[in-house]
Short mmCIF file of C-alpha atoms in Angstrom, two decimals:
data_model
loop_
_atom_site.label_atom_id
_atom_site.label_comp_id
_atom_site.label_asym_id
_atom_site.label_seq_id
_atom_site.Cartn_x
_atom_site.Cartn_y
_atom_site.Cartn_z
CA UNK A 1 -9.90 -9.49 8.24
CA UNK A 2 -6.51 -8.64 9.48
CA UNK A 3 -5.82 -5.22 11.45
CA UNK A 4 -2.52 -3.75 11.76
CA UNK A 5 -1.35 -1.02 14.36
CA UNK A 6 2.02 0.89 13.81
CA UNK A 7 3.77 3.25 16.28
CA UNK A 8 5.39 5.90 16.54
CA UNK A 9 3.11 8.31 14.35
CA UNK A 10 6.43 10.43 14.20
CA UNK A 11 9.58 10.05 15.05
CA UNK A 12 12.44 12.52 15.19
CA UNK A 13 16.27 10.94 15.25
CA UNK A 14 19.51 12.54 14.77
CA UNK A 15 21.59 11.89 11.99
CA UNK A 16 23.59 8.61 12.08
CA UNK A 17 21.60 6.94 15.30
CA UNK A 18 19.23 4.22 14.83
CA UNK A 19 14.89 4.22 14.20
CA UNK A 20 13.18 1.62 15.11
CA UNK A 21 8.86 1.45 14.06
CA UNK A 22 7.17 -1.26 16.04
CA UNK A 23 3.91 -3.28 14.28
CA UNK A 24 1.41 -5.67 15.60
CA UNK A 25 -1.50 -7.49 14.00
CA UNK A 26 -4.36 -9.67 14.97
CA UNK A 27 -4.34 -12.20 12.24
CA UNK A 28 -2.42 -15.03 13.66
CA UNK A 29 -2.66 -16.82 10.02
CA UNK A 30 -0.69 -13.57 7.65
CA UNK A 31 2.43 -14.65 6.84
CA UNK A 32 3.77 -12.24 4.92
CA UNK A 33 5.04 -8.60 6.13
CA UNK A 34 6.26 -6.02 3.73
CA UNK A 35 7.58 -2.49 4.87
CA UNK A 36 6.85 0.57 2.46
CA UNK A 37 8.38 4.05 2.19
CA UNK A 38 6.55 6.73 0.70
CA UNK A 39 8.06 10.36 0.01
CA UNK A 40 5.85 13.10 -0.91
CA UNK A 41 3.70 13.09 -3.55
CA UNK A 42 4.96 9.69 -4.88
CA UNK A 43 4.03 6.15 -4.54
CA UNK A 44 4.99 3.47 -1.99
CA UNK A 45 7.38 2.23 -2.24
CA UNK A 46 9.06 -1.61 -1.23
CA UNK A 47 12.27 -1.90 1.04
CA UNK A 48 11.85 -4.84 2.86
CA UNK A 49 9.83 -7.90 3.29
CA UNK A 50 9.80 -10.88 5.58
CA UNK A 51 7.59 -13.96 5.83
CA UNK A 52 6.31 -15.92 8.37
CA UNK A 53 9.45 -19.02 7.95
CA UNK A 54 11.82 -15.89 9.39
CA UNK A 55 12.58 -14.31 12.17
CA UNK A 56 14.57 -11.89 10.95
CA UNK A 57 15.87 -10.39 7.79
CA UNK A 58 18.63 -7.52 6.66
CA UNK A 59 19.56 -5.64 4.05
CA UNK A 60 21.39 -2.23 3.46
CA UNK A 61 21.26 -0.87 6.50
CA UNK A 62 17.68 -2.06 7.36
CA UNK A 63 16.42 -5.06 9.93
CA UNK A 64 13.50 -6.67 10.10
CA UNK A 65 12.33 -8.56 12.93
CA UNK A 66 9.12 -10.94 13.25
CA UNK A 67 7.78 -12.57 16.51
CA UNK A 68 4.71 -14.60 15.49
CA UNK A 69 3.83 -15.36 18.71
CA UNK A 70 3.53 -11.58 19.97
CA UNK A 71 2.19 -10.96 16.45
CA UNK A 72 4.85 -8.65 16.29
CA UNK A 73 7.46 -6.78 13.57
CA UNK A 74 9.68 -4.19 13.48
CA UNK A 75 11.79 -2.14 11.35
CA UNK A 76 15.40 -0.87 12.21
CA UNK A 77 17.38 1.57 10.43
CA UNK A 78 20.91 1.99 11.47
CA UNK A 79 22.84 4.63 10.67
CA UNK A 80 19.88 7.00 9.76
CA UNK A 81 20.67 9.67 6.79
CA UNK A 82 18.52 12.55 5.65
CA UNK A 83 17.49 10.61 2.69
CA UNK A 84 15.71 8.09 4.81
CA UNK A 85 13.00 10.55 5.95
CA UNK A 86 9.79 9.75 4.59
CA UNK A 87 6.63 8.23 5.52
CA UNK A 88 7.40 4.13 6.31
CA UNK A 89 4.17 2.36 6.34
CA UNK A 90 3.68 -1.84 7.50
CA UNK A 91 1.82 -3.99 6.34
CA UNK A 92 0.07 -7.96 6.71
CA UNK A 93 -1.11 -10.59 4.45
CA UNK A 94 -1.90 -13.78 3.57
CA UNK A 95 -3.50 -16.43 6.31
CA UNK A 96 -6.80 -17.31 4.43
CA UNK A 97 -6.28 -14.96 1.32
CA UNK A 98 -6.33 -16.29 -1.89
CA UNK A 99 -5.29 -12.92 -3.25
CA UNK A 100 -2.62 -10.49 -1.80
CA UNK A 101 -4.44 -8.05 -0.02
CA UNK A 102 -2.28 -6.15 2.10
CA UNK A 103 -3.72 -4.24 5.47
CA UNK A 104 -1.27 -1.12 6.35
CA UNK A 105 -0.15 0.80 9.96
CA UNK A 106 -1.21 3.96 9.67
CA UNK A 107 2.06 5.42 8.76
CA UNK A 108 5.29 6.39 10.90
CA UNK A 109 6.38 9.83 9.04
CA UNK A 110 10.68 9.58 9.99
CA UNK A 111 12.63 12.87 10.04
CA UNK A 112 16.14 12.55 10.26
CA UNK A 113 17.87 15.98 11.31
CA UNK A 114 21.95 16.80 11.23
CA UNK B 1 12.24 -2.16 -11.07
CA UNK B 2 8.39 -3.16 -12.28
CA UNK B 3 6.31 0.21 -13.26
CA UNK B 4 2.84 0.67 -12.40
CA UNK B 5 1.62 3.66 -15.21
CA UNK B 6 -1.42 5.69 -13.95
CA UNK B 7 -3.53 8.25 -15.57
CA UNK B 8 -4.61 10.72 -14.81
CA UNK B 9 -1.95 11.97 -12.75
CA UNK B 10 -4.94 14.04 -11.15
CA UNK B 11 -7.83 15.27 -12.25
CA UNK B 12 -10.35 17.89 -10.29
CA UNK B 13 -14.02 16.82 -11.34
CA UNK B 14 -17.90 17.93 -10.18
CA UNK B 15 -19.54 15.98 -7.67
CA UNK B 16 -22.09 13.99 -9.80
CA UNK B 17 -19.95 13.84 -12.16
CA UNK B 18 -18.12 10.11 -13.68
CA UNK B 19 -14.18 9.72 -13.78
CA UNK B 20 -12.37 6.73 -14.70
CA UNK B 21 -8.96 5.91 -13.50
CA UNK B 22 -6.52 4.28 -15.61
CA UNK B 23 -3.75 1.97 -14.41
CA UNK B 24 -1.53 0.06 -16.88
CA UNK B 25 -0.14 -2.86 -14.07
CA UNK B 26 3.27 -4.46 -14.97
CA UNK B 27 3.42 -6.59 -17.88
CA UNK B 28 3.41 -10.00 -16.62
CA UNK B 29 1.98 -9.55 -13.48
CA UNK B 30 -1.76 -11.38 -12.71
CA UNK B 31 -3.09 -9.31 -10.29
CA UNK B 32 -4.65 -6.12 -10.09
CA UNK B 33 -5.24 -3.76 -6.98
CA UNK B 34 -6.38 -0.82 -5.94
CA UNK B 35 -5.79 1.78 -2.83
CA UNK B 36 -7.79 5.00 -1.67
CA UNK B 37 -5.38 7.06 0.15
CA UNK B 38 -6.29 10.35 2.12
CA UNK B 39 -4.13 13.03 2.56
CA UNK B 40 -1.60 11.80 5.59
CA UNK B 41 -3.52 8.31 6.30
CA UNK B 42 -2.40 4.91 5.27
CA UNK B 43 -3.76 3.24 1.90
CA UNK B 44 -6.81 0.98 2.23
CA UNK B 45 -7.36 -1.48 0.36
CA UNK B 46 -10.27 -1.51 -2.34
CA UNK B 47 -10.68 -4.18 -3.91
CA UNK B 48 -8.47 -6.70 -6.30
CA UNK B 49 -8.73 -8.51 -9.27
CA UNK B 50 -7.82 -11.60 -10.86
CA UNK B 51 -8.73 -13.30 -13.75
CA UNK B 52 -10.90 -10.96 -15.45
CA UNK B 53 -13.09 -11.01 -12.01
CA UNK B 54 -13.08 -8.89 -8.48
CA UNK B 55 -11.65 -11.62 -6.05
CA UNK B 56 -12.10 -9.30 -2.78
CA UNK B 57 -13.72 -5.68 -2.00
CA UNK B 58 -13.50 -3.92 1.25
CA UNK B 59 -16.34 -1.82 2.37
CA UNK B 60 -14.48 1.25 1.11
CA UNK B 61 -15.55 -0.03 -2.25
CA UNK B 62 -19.14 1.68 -2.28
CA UNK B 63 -21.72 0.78 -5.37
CA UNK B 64 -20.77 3.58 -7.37
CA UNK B 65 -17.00 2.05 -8.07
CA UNK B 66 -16.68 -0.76 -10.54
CA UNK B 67 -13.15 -2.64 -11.95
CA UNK B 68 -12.44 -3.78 -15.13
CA UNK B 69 -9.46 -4.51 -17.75
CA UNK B 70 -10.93 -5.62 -21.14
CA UNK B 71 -8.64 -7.52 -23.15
CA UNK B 72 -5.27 -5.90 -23.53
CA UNK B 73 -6.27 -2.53 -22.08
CA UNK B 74 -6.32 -0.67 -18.71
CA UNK B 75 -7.50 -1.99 -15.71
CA UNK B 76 -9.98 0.27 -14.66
CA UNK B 77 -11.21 1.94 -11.39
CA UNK B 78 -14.85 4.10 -12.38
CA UNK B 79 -16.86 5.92 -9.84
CA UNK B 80 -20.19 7.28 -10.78
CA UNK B 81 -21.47 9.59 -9.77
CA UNK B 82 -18.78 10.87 -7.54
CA UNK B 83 -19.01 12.23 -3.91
CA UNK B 84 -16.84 14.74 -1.97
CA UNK B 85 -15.82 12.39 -0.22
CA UNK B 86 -14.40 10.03 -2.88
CA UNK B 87 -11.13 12.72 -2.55
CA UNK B 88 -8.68 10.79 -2.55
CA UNK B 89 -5.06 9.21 -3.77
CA UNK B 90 -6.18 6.12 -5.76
CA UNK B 91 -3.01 3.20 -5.99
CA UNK B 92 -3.08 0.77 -8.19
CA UNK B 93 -1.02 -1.93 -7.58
CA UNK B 94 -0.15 -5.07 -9.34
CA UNK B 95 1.59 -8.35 -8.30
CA UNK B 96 2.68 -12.10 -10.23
CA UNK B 97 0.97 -14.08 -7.94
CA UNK B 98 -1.71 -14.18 -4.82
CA UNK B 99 -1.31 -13.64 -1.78
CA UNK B 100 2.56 -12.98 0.16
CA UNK B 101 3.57 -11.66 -3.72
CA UNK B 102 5.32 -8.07 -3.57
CA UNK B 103 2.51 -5.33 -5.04
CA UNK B 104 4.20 -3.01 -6.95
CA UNK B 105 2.38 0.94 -6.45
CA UNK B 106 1.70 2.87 -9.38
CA UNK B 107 2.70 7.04 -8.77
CA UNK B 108 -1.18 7.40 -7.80
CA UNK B 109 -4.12 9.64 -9.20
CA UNK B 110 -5.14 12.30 -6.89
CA UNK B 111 -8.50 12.62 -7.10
CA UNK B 112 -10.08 15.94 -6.03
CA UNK B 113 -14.28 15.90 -6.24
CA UNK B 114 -15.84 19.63 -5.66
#
Protein backbone atom coordinates (compact mmCIF):
# COMPACT_ATOMS: atom_id res chain seq x y z
CA UNK A 1 0.00 0.00 0.00
CA UNK A 2 1.17 3.51 -0.24
CA UNK A 3 1.20 5.90 2.97
CA UNK A 4 1.26 9.52 2.74
CA UNK A 5 2.25 12.09 5.56
CA UNK A 6 1.38 15.88 5.15
CA UNK A 7 2.55 18.78 7.39
CA UNK A 8 1.69 21.46 8.73
CA UNK A 9 -1.78 20.34 10.33
CA UNK A 10 -2.44 24.22 10.30
CA UNK A 11 -0.99 26.91 9.09
CA UNK A 12 -1.66 30.59 9.67
CA UNK A 13 -0.16 33.23 6.86
CA UNK A 14 -0.83 36.77 6.33
CA UNK A 15 -2.49 38.00 3.46
CA UNK A 16 -0.41 38.26 0.25
CA UNK A 17 2.83 36.08 1.62
CA UNK A 18 3.43 32.67 0.46
CA UNK A 19 2.17 28.80 2.06
CA UNK A 20 3.98 26.18 1.41
CA UNK A 21 2.46 22.18 2.66
CA UNK A 22 5.23 19.66 2.49
CA UNK A 23 4.23 15.67 1.55
CA UNK A 24 6.15 12.49 1.63
CA UNK A 25 5.24 8.93 0.76
CA UNK A 26 6.69 5.51 0.96
CA UNK A 27 5.69 4.06 -2.32
CA UNK A 28 8.65 4.59 -4.47
CA UNK A 29 6.47 3.17 -7.58
CA UNK A 30 3.14 6.16 -7.36
CA UNK A 31 3.53 8.31 -9.95
CA UNK A 32 0.91 10.40 -9.82
CA UNK A 33 0.28 13.34 -7.11
CA UNK A 34 -2.86 15.35 -7.06
CA UNK A 35 -3.48 18.27 -4.48
CA UNK A 36 -7.21 18.79 -3.21
CA UNK A 37 -8.95 21.71 -1.52
CA UNK A 38 -11.89 21.19 0.45
CA UNK A 39 -14.07 24.12 2.04
CA UNK A 40 -16.63 23.35 4.51
CA UNK A 41 -19.21 21.18 4.06
CA UNK A 42 -18.38 20.57 0.34
CA UNK A 43 -16.44 18.15 -1.62
CA UNK A 44 -12.75 18.02 -2.64
CA UNK A 45 -11.92 19.52 -4.74
CA UNK A 46 -8.82 19.33 -7.72
CA UNK A 47 -6.22 22.27 -8.16
CA UNK A 48 -3.25 20.73 -9.14
CA UNK A 49 -1.67 17.57 -10.23
CA UNK A 50 1.78 16.41 -11.17
CA UNK A 51 3.20 13.07 -12.28
CA UNK A 52 6.13 11.30 -11.78
CA UNK A 53 7.89 12.59 -15.65
CA UNK A 54 7.90 16.28 -13.67
CA UNK A 55 9.56 17.97 -11.40
CA UNK A 56 7.63 20.71 -11.18
CA UNK A 57 4.41 22.21 -12.34
CA UNK A 58 2.46 25.85 -12.08
CA UNK A 59 -0.54 27.27 -12.52
CA UNK A 60 -2.48 30.39 -11.17
CA UNK A 61 -0.64 31.22 -8.53
CA UNK A 62 0.09 27.61 -7.34
CA UNK A 63 3.58 25.40 -7.60
CA UNK A 64 4.05 22.10 -7.38
CA UNK A 65 7.21 20.49 -6.72
CA UNK A 66 8.16 16.60 -6.85
CA UNK A 67 11.51 15.00 -5.72
CA UNK A 68 11.18 11.26 -6.36
CA UNK A 69 14.13 10.47 -4.81
CA UNK A 70 13.20 12.09 -1.29
CA UNK A 71 9.70 10.83 -2.10
CA UNK A 72 8.83 14.22 -1.69
CA UNK A 73 6.02 17.09 -2.94
CA UNK A 74 4.99 20.23 -2.09
CA UNK A 75 2.50 22.82 -2.68
CA UNK A 76 3.19 26.68 -2.91
CA UNK A 77 0.77 29.36 -2.96
CA UNK A 78 2.02 32.77 -3.67
CA UNK A 79 0.32 35.61 -3.05
CA UNK A 80 -2.16 34.00 -0.50
CA UNK A 81 -5.90 35.62 -0.48
CA UNK A 82 -8.69 34.94 1.95
CA UNK A 83 -10.36 32.83 -0.55
CA UNK A 84 -7.59 30.31 -0.47
CA UNK A 85 -8.34 29.19 3.12
CA UNK A 86 -9.62 25.85 3.25
CA UNK A 87 -8.58 22.46 4.04
CA UNK A 88 -5.69 21.33 1.15
CA UNK A 89 -5.31 17.66 1.32
CA UNK A 90 -2.26 15.42 -0.89
CA UNK A 91 -2.45 12.66 -2.23
CA UNK A 92 -0.40 9.33 -4.13
CA UNK A 93 -1.15 6.82 -6.71
CA UNK A 94 -0.40 4.56 -9.12
CA UNK A 95 3.00 2.21 -8.88
CA UNK A 96 1.31 -1.30 -9.06
CA UNK A 97 -2.42 -0.07 -9.22
CA UNK A 98 -4.46 -1.08 -11.86
CA UNK A 99 -7.15 1.26 -10.60
CA UNK A 100 -6.73 4.88 -9.27
CA UNK A 101 -6.78 4.60 -5.75
CA UNK A 102 -5.60 7.60 -4.21
CA UNK A 103 -3.98 7.58 -0.41
CA UNK A 104 -4.44 11.27 1.22
CA UNK A 105 -2.18 13.53 4.02
CA UNK A 106 -4.22 14.02 6.63
CA UNK A 107 -5.19 17.48 5.74
CA UNK A 108 -3.33 21.00 6.14
CA UNK A 109 -6.48 23.35 7.17
CA UNK A 110 -4.83 27.12 5.58
CA UNK A 111 -6.15 30.37 7.12
CA UNK A 112 -5.20 33.33 5.45
CA UNK A 113 -5.79 36.56 7.72
CA UNK A 114 -5.59 40.51 6.45
CA UNK B 1 -16.30 20.83 -14.73
CA UNK B 2 -17.45 16.86 -14.39
CA UNK B 3 -20.36 16.48 -11.55
CA UNK B 4 -20.45 13.74 -9.21
CA UNK B 5 -24.55 13.75 -8.00
CA UNK B 6 -25.04 12.15 -4.51
CA UNK B 7 -28.07 11.30 -2.57
CA UNK B 8 -28.87 11.58 0.09
CA UNK B 9 -27.33 14.71 0.90
CA UNK B 10 -27.55 13.21 4.57
CA UNK B 11 -29.60 11.12 6.17
CA UNK B 12 -29.71 10.33 10.22
CA UNK B 13 -30.66 6.49 10.52
CA UNK B 14 -30.90 3.71 13.66
CA UNK B 15 -28.07 1.62 14.30
CA UNK B 16 -29.27 -1.76 12.87
CA UNK B 17 -30.82 -0.20 10.56
CA UNK B 18 -29.89 -0.47 6.25
CA UNK B 19 -29.11 2.80 4.16
CA UNK B 20 -28.05 2.91 0.71
CA UNK B 21 -26.04 5.67 -0.77
CA UNK B 22 -26.57 6.83 -4.15
CA UNK B 23 -23.92 8.32 -6.41
CA UNK B 24 -24.64 9.13 -10.08
CA UNK B 25 -20.55 9.30 -11.33
CA UNK B 26 -19.92 11.47 -14.48
CA UNK B 27 -21.26 10.31 -17.62
CA UNK B 28 -18.44 8.85 -19.42
CA UNK B 29 -16.28 8.13 -16.80
CA UNK B 30 -15.31 4.07 -16.06
CA UNK B 31 -14.56 4.12 -12.69
CA UNK B 32 -16.28 4.24 -9.58
CA UNK B 33 -14.98 5.15 -5.97
CA UNK B 34 -15.80 5.62 -2.79
CA UNK B 35 -14.40 7.67 0.48
CA UNK B 36 -15.41 7.52 4.31
CA UNK B 37 -14.52 10.79 5.69
CA UNK B 38 -14.71 11.72 9.52
CA UNK B 39 -15.35 14.90 10.73
CA UNK B 40 -11.74 16.89 10.31
CA UNK B 41 -9.68 13.66 9.02
CA UNK B 42 -8.61 12.95 5.52
CA UNK B 43 -10.83 10.62 3.13
CA UNK B 44 -9.91 6.93 3.02
CA UNK B 45 -10.31 5.11 0.50
CA UNK B 46 -13.06 2.25 0.34
CA UNK B 47 -13.09 0.49 -2.23
CA UNK B 48 -13.43 1.01 -6.30
CA UNK B 49 -15.06 -0.36 -9.07
CA UNK B 50 -14.67 -1.16 -12.55
CA UNK B 51 -16.38 -3.06 -14.90
CA UNK B 52 -19.37 -4.06 -13.14
CA UNK B 53 -16.82 -5.65 -10.39
CA UNK B 54 -14.93 -4.29 -6.99
CA UNK B 55 -11.24 -4.04 -8.31
CA UNK B 56 -9.75 -3.01 -4.72
CA UNK B 57 -11.22 -2.68 -0.96
CA UNK B 58 -9.35 -1.32 1.93
CA UNK B 59 -9.96 -2.73 5.31
CA UNK B 60 -12.28 0.18 6.03
CA UNK B 61 -14.63 -1.70 3.81
CA UNK B 62 -16.14 -4.07 6.62
CA UNK B 63 -18.72 -7.09 5.49
CA UNK B 64 -21.67 -5.17 6.03
CA UNK B 65 -20.84 -2.63 2.88
CA UNK B 66 -21.44 -3.91 -0.60
CA UNK B 67 -21.07 -1.82 -4.28
CA UNK B 68 -23.04 -2.06 -7.09
CA UNK B 69 -24.37 -0.05 -10.33
CA UNK B 70 -26.90 -2.22 -12.27
CA UNK B 71 -27.25 -1.30 -15.72
CA UNK B 72 -27.82 2.38 -16.25
CA UNK B 73 -28.50 3.22 -12.60
CA UNK B 74 -26.62 4.39 -9.45
CA UNK B 75 -23.61 3.06 -8.30
CA UNK B 76 -24.31 2.03 -5.01
CA UNK B 77 -22.61 2.07 -1.52
CA UNK B 78 -25.16 -0.24 1.13
CA UNK B 79 -24.30 -0.90 4.69
CA UNK B 80 -26.34 -3.30 6.65
CA UNK B 81 -26.89 -3.25 9.42
CA UNK B 82 -25.22 -0.05 10.34
CA UNK B 83 -22.89 0.75 13.34
CA UNK B 84 -22.17 4.03 15.21
CA UNK B 85 -19.32 4.03 13.99
CA UNK B 86 -20.12 3.90 10.25
CA UNK B 87 -20.67 8.06 10.91
CA UNK B 88 -19.27 9.33 8.43
CA UNK B 89 -18.89 11.65 5.03
CA UNK B 90 -19.16 9.02 2.25
CA UNK B 91 -17.33 10.44 -1.40
CA UNK B 92 -17.94 9.02 -4.29
CA UNK B 93 -15.71 9.65 -6.83
CA UNK B 94 -15.43 8.77 -10.42
CA UNK B 95 -12.59 8.89 -13.02
CA UNK B 96 -12.11 7.91 -17.24
CA UNK B 97 -9.46 5.73 -16.70
CA UNK B 98 -7.23 3.66 -13.93
CA UNK B 99 -4.88 4.57 -12.12
CA UNK B 100 -2.93 8.49 -12.33
CA UNK B 101 -6.70 9.58 -13.87
CA UNK B 102 -8.12 12.80 -11.98
CA UNK B 103 -11.23 11.45 -9.52
CA UNK B 104 -13.74 13.81 -9.60
CA UNK B 105 -15.65 14.09 -5.67
CA UNK B 106 -19.22 14.07 -5.53
CA UNK B 107 -20.68 16.94 -2.63
CA UNK B 108 -20.70 13.80 -0.13
CA UNK B 109 -23.51 12.10 2.06
CA UNK B 110 -23.11 12.68 5.66
CA UNK B 111 -24.00 9.85 7.27
CA UNK B 112 -25.07 10.11 10.94
CA UNK B 113 -25.94 6.37 12.66
CA UNK B 114 -27.62 6.79 16.36
Amino acid sequence: GEQVEQLPSILRVQEGSSASINCTYENSASNYFPWYKQEPGENPKLIIDIRSNMERKQTQGLIVLLDKKAKRFSLHITDTQPGDSAMYFCAASGGTQVVGQLTFGRGTRLQVYA
Amino acid sequence: GPKVLQIPSHQIIDMGQMVTLNCDPVSNHLYFYWYKQILGQQMEFLVNFYNGKVMEKSKLFKDQFSVERPDGSYFTLKIQPTALEDSAVYFCASSLAGAGNTLYFGEGSRLIVV
